[in-house]
Coordinates of C-alpha atoms and ligand atoms in Angstrom, one line a residue:
M1 CA -131.0 23.4 -31.2
K2 CA -129.2 23.6 -34.7
P3 CA -130.6 22.1 -37.5
T4 CA -128.4 19.4 -39.6
I5 CA -127.8 19.4 -43.2
L6 CA -126.1 16.9 -45.3
V7 CA -123.2 18.5 -47.5
T8 CA -122.8 16.5 -50.4
Q9 CA -120.1 18.6 -51.9
Q10 CA -116.1 19.7 -51.5
L11 CA -116.3 23.0 -49.4
P12 CA -114.4 25.8 -49.2
E13 CA -112.6 26.4 -45.7
S14 CA -114.6 29.1 -44.9
V15 CA -117.8 28.0 -46.5
S16 CA -117.8 25.0 -43.8
A17 CA -116.8 28.0 -41.0
F18 CA -119.8 29.3 -41.5
L19 CA -122.2 26.2 -42.4
N20 CA -120.5 24.6 -38.6
A21 CA -121.8 27.8 -37.2
H22 CA -125.4 27.8 -38.0
C23 CA -125.7 23.9 -38.7
E24 CA -124.6 20.4 -37.5
C25 CA -123.3 19.2 -40.9
R26 CA -123.2 15.6 -42.3
Y27 CA -121.0 14.8 -45.1
W28 CA -121.8 12.4 -47.7
T29 CA -120.5 11.1 -51.2
P30 CA -121.6 8.6 -53.9
N31 CA -118.5 6.5 -52.6
D32 CA -120.1 6.2 -48.9
N33 CA -121.7 2.9 -48.2
S34 CA -125.0 4.4 -47.3
S35 CA -127.6 5.6 -50.1
I36 CA -127.8 9.3 -51.0
E37 CA -132.0 8.6 -49.8
E38 CA -130.9 7.2 -46.5
A39 CA -127.9 10.2 -45.5
L40 CA -131.3 12.2 -46.6
K41 CA -133.5 10.9 -44.3
D42 CA -133.6 13.1 -41.0
V43 CA -131.6 16.0 -42.2
D44 CA -133.1 19.4 -42.6
G45 CA -131.3 20.6 -45.7
V46 CA -129.0 19.5 -48.1
M47 CA -126.3 21.5 -49.7
V48 CA -125.7 20.0 -53.4
S49 CA -123.7 20.6 -57.0
G50 CA -124.8 18.8 -59.9
M51 CA -126.0 15.8 -58.1
P52 CA -129.7 15.1 -59.4
V53 CA -132.7 15.3 -56.9
T54 CA -135.2 13.0 -57.9
E55 CA -138.9 11.7 -56.3
K56 CA -136.4 9.0 -55.3
T57 CA -133.7 10.9 -53.7
L58 CA -136.2 12.7 -51.4
S59 CA -138.2 9.0 -51.0
K60 CA -137.3 9.1 -47.5
A61 CA -136.5 12.7 -46.8
D62 CA -139.6 13.7 -44.5
Q63 CA -137.4 16.6 -42.4
L64 CA -136.2 18.1 -45.5
K65 CA -136.9 21.4 -46.2
V66 CA -134.5 22.8 -47.8
V67 CA -132.1 21.5 -51.3
S68 CA -129.3 24.6 -51.5
T69 CA -127.6 23.9 -55.0
I70 CA -124.2 25.6 -55.7
S71 CA -124.9 26.6 -59.5
V72 CA -127.3 29.2 -61.1
G73 CA -128.8 26.4 -63.3
Y74 CA -131.0 23.7 -61.3
N75 CA -132.2 21.5 -64.5
H76 CA -130.8 18.7 -62.3
L77 CA -133.9 19.2 -59.4
D78 CA -137.1 17.9 -59.7
L79 CA -139.2 20.9 -58.6
E80 CA -142.8 19.0 -58.3
A81 CA -141.1 16.3 -56.3
M82 CA -139.2 18.8 -54.0
K83 CA -142.5 21.0 -53.7
A84 CA -144.2 17.7 -52.9
K85 CA -142.4 17.2 -50.4
G86 CA -142.6 20.7 -49.1
V87 CA -138.7 21.6 -49.7
V88 CA -137.9 24.6 -51.2
G89 CA -134.8 25.4 -53.7
T90 CA -131.7 27.7 -53.4
H91 CA -129.5 28.3 -56.4
T92 CA -126.2 31.2 -57.1
P93 CA -127.0 33.5 -59.9
E94 CA -125.3 36.8 -59.8
V95 CA -122.3 35.6 -58.4
L96 CA -121.2 33.7 -61.9
D97 CA -122.3 36.3 -64.2
D98 CA -118.7 38.2 -65.2
T99 CA -116.9 34.5 -64.7
V100 CA -119.3 32.7 -67.3
A101 CA -119.0 35.7 -69.5
D102 CA -115.1 35.4 -69.5
L103 CA -115.3 32.3 -70.4
V104 CA -117.4 33.1 -73.2
M105 CA -114.8 35.4 -74.7
A106 CA -112.2 32.9 -74.3
L107 CA -114.5 30.2 -75.7
M108 CA -114.8 33.1 -78.6
L109 CA -111.6 33.9 -79.4
G110 CA -109.5 30.5 -78.3
T111 CA -112.0 29.3 -81.3
A112 CA -111.4 31.3 -83.7
R113 CA -107.8 31.9 -83.3
R114 CA -107.7 28.0 -82.8
I115 CA -105.2 28.4 -79.5
A116 CA -105.3 25.1 -78.4
A117 CA -104.8 24.0 -81.7
L118 CA -101.5 26.0 -81.8
D119 CA -100.4 25.1 -78.5
S120 CA -100.3 21.4 -79.7
Y121 CA -98.4 22.4 -82.1
V122 CA -96.0 24.5 -80.3
K123 CA -95.6 21.8 -78.1
S124 CA -94.8 19.1 -80.9
G125 CA -91.8 20.6 -82.0
N126 CA -92.8 20.7 -85.3
W127 CA -93.0 23.9 -86.1
Q128 CA -92.3 25.3 -89.8
P129 CA -92.6 28.5 -91.0
T130 CA -94.2 27.2 -94.2
D131 CA -97.0 26.1 -92.2
V132 CA -98.3 29.9 -90.9
E133 CA -100.6 29.6 -93.6
T134 CA -102.8 25.8 -92.6
L135 CA -102.8 27.5 -89.1
F136 CA -104.8 31.1 -89.8
G137 CA -107.6 31.5 -87.6
L138 CA -110.7 34.5 -87.9
D139 CA -111.0 38.1 -86.7
V140 CA -113.6 38.2 -83.8
H141 CA -113.3 41.7 -83.6
H142 CA -115.5 44.1 -85.2
K143 CA -118.0 40.9 -86.5
K144 CA -121.7 40.1 -85.9
L145 CA -122.3 38.2 -82.4
G146 CA -126.0 36.5 -82.2
I147 CA -126.6 36.0 -78.5
I148 CA -129.3 33.0 -77.5
G149 CA -131.1 34.1 -74.1
M150 CA -130.3 37.7 -72.7
G151 CA -130.2 36.7 -69.2
R152 CA -127.7 37.8 -66.6
I153 CA -124.8 36.4 -68.4
G154 CA -126.3 37.4 -71.6
R155 CA -125.4 41.0 -70.8
K156 CA -122.5 40.6 -69.4
I157 CA -121.2 39.1 -72.7
V158 CA -122.6 42.3 -74.7
Q159 CA -120.9 44.6 -72.4
R160 CA -117.3 42.8 -73.3
A161 CA -118.1 42.2 -76.9
K162 CA -119.4 45.7 -77.5
A163 CA -116.2 47.4 -75.1
G164 CA -113.6 45.1 -75.9
F165 CA -114.4 44.3 -79.4
D166 CA -115.9 46.6 -81.4
M167 CA -119.2 43.8 -82.1
S168 CA -122.6 44.5 -82.9
V169 CA -124.7 42.5 -81.3
V170 CA -127.8 40.6 -81.7
Y171 CA -130.2 38.6 -79.5
H172 CA -132.9 36.4 -79.3
N173 CA -135.1 35.5 -76.3
R174 CA -138.6 34.5 -75.1
H175 CA -138.8 38.5 -74.1
R176 CA -138.1 40.9 -75.7
D177 CA -135.7 43.2 -73.5
E178 CA -135.9 47.0 -74.7
D179 CA -134.0 48.6 -71.5
A180 CA -131.0 46.5 -72.7
E181 CA -131.8 47.5 -76.6
K182 CA -131.3 50.5 -75.3
A183 CA -128.4 50.6 -72.9
W184 CA -126.3 47.9 -74.6
G185 CA -126.8 49.4 -78.2
I186 CA -128.3 45.6 -79.3
A187 CA -131.6 44.6 -81.6
Y188 CA -133.7 41.9 -81.0
A189 CA -133.8 39.5 -84.0
S190 CA -135.5 36.3 -84.8
M191 CA -133.7 32.8 -84.4
T192 CA -134.1 33.0 -88.1
A193 CA -132.3 36.0 -88.5
L194 CA -129.8 35.6 -86.0
L195 CA -128.7 32.1 -87.1
S196 CA -128.3 33.4 -90.7
E197 CA -126.5 36.8 -90.0
S198 CA -124.3 36.5 -87.3
D199 CA -120.3 35.2 -87.1
F200 CA -120.4 34.0 -83.3
V201 CA -123.2 32.3 -82.2
I202 CA -123.8 31.7 -78.4
L203 CA -126.2 29.7 -76.7
M204 CA -127.0 31.1 -73.0
V205 CA -130.4 29.4 -72.4
P206 CA -131.3 27.6 -69.0
L207 CA -132.2 23.3 -69.9
T208 CA -136.2 23.0 -69.8
E209 CA -138.2 21.8 -72.2
S210 CA -138.4 24.3 -75.0
T211 CA -134.7 24.6 -75.1
Y212 CA -133.6 20.8 -75.5
G213 CA -132.3 20.2 -78.4
M214 CA -132.8 23.4 -80.0
M215 CA -129.5 23.7 -81.8
D216 CA -130.2 20.5 -84.5
A217 CA -129.5 20.5 -88.3
A218 CA -131.9 23.0 -89.4
A219 CA -130.3 25.4 -86.7
F220 CA -127.2 24.6 -87.7
K221 CA -127.7 24.5 -91.5
Q222 CA -129.3 28.2 -91.6
M223 CA -125.7 29.3 -89.7
K224 CA -123.2 30.7 -92.1
K225 CA -120.3 28.8 -93.2
T226 CA -117.4 31.4 -90.9
A227 CA -119.6 31.3 -88.4
V228 CA -118.1 30.5 -85.0
F229 CA -120.5 28.5 -82.5
I230 CA -120.5 28.3 -78.8
N231 CA -122.5 26.7 -75.4
A232 CA -121.8 27.5 -72.1
S233 CA -125.4 26.9 -71.5
R234 CA -126.0 22.6 -70.8
G235 CA -124.8 19.9 -73.3
Q236 CA -128.6 18.5 -73.8
T237 CA -129.8 22.5 -75.5
V238 CA -127.3 20.9 -78.9
D239 CA -127.6 17.6 -80.7
E240 CA -124.1 17.2 -80.9
A241 CA -124.0 14.6 -83.6
A242 CA -125.9 17.6 -85.7
L243 CA -122.7 19.9 -84.6
F244 CA -120.3 18.2 -85.4
D245 CA -121.9 17.7 -88.8
A246 CA -121.7 20.6 -89.2
V247 CA -118.1 22.1 -88.2
N248 CA -116.8 18.4 -90.6
T249 CA -118.9 19.2 -93.4
G250 CA -117.8 23.0 -93.5
G251 CA -121.9 24.0 -92.7
I252 CA -119.7 26.5 -90.2
W253 CA -116.3 27.2 -89.3
G254 CA -115.9 25.9 -86.0
A255 CA -117.1 25.8 -82.3
G256 CA -116.4 25.8 -78.6
L257 CA -117.6 23.9 -76.1
D258 CA -118.2 24.3 -71.9
V259 CA -121.3 21.7 -71.6
F260 CA -121.7 18.3 -73.2
C261 CA -125.1 15.6 -73.5
H262 CA -123.2 13.5 -70.9
E263 CA -120.1 14.2 -68.9
P264 CA -117.6 13.8 -68.4
I265 CA -118.1 13.0 -72.8
N266 CA -117.2 9.7 -73.9
T267 CA -113.5 10.0 -75.0
D268 CA -114.9 8.4 -78.2
S269 CA -117.0 11.1 -79.2
P270 CA -116.0 13.0 -83.0
L271 CA -116.6 16.4 -81.3
L272 CA -113.3 15.5 -79.1
K273 CA -111.1 14.7 -82.5
H274 CA -111.8 17.7 -84.8
P275 CA -109.3 20.3 -84.6
R276 CA -111.7 23.2 -85.1
I277 CA -113.7 21.8 -82.3
L278 CA -112.6 23.6 -78.7
T279 CA -113.4 21.8 -75.1
V280 CA -112.9 22.4 -72.3
P281 CA -114.6 20.3 -68.9
H282 CA -118.3 22.4 -68.0
I283 CA -115.9 25.2 -65.9
G284 CA -117.8 28.2 -67.2
S285 CA -118.0 29.1 -63.5
A286 CA -114.8 27.4 -61.8
T287 CA -112.4 30.0 -60.7
E288 CA -111.4 30.0 -56.8
E289 CA -113.1 33.2 -56.2
T290 CA -116.3 32.2 -57.8
R291 CA -116.3 29.1 -56.6
T292 CA -116.2 30.4 -53.4
R293 CA -118.5 33.4 -53.7
M294 CA -121.0 30.5 -54.9
A295 CA -121.2 27.9 -51.9
M296 CA -121.1 30.7 -49.8
A297 CA -124.3 32.4 -51.6
A298 CA -125.5 28.4 -51.2
A299 CA -124.7 28.0 -47.9
E300 CA -126.7 31.1 -46.6
S301 CA -129.3 30.9 -48.5
L302 CA -129.3 27.6 -46.9
V303 CA -129.0 28.7 -43.2
A304 CA -132.0 31.8 -44.3
V305 CA -134.2 29.3 -45.3
L306 CA -133.7 27.1 -42.3
S307 CA -134.1 30.8 -40.0
G308 CA -137.5 31.2 -41.4
K309 CA -136.0 34.4 -43.0
E310 CA -136.1 35.5 -46.6
A311 CA -133.3 33.5 -48.7
P312 CA -131.6 35.7 -51.1
Y313 CA -132.0 33.4 -54.0
L314 CA -134.5 31.5 -54.0
I315 CA -135.4 29.2 -57.1
P316 CA -138.1 31.8 -58.9
E317 CA -140.6 28.6 -59.1
F318 CA -140.4 28.3 -55.0
K319 CA -141.2 32.3 -55.1
K320 CA -145.0 33.4 -54.2
Ligands
8YV1 C1 -122.2 24.6 -61.9 C2 -123.0 25.8 -63.7 O1 -120.8 25.2 -61.2 O2 -123.6 27.2 -62.3 C3 -124.2 26.7 -63.1 O3 -125.5 26.3 -63.8 O4 -123.0 25.1 -65.0 C4 -121.6 25.5 -62.8 O5 -121.4 26.9 -62.7 C5 -122.0 23.5 -62.0 O6 -123.0 22.9 -62.6 C6 -121.7 22.5 -61.0 O7 -121.8 21.2 -61.5

């Protein structure tokens, strides 16, 4: 008999076909009449994306064996509550690394060269030859890049920054990575050195207790006035009021943001009003190809767990 699973996310056809071949699929969305707790009552697995999975969510999930999230980040999953229920978690690292690194480069270039503001300017019909100087941006090439968090995505950013833009790169990480230093010609730096020396500071860390709010007023104060801050990790790693203040008072030059403390961000947020803050709606991995790869990776991991096989992408905290 096939296992029963709950799908809480729209999936590409190829992924639905794969799941249908291996499982009885049920579907649930937050607009349904039944609660998620009820919907999870008698299923063996669940596919989620950003949906929080808490102790309450799992309160009736006595048959559940696996939560498979279509994301590399898993801060929305309560791992302890899952362990208490004997449920394992899988996620989707690797398949999105290049795509997120591409978006980070786009944010760097887009912020430094003011692409969104200039697009609006041209389309406004107010293009004046004399305005040009006020629209000047900053160079990216040959600058110093500081990456906080040197995981898989960090390495992909390094490749692009080095090969494409001839940047010098420093990084800060929980663990020093001497292989990466040798392979890519990058240097380890303390947080203080990285913040005070870098022209572009990229935050690429998972959201944990120790990274929550790590970019605060004190951190922004250490940055150069000409520096650009980029965040494509999780919004809660940044004190948004401090970031706005830093850009608005000239403490730093600008910021490019893919992620926010609350998503969708409230349209009253001052972050959305500043011309040197570029924003996109959490689309780091959102290309057709990569989102399909992520959904398939999540589906394969879910089916592997339910077939008693080793899941390709078990969340590290569940590895023996
Ligand atoms: C997800 C992401 O697709 O993978 C992650 O951790 O941030 C995105 O790529 C997104 O979180 C889905 O909600």
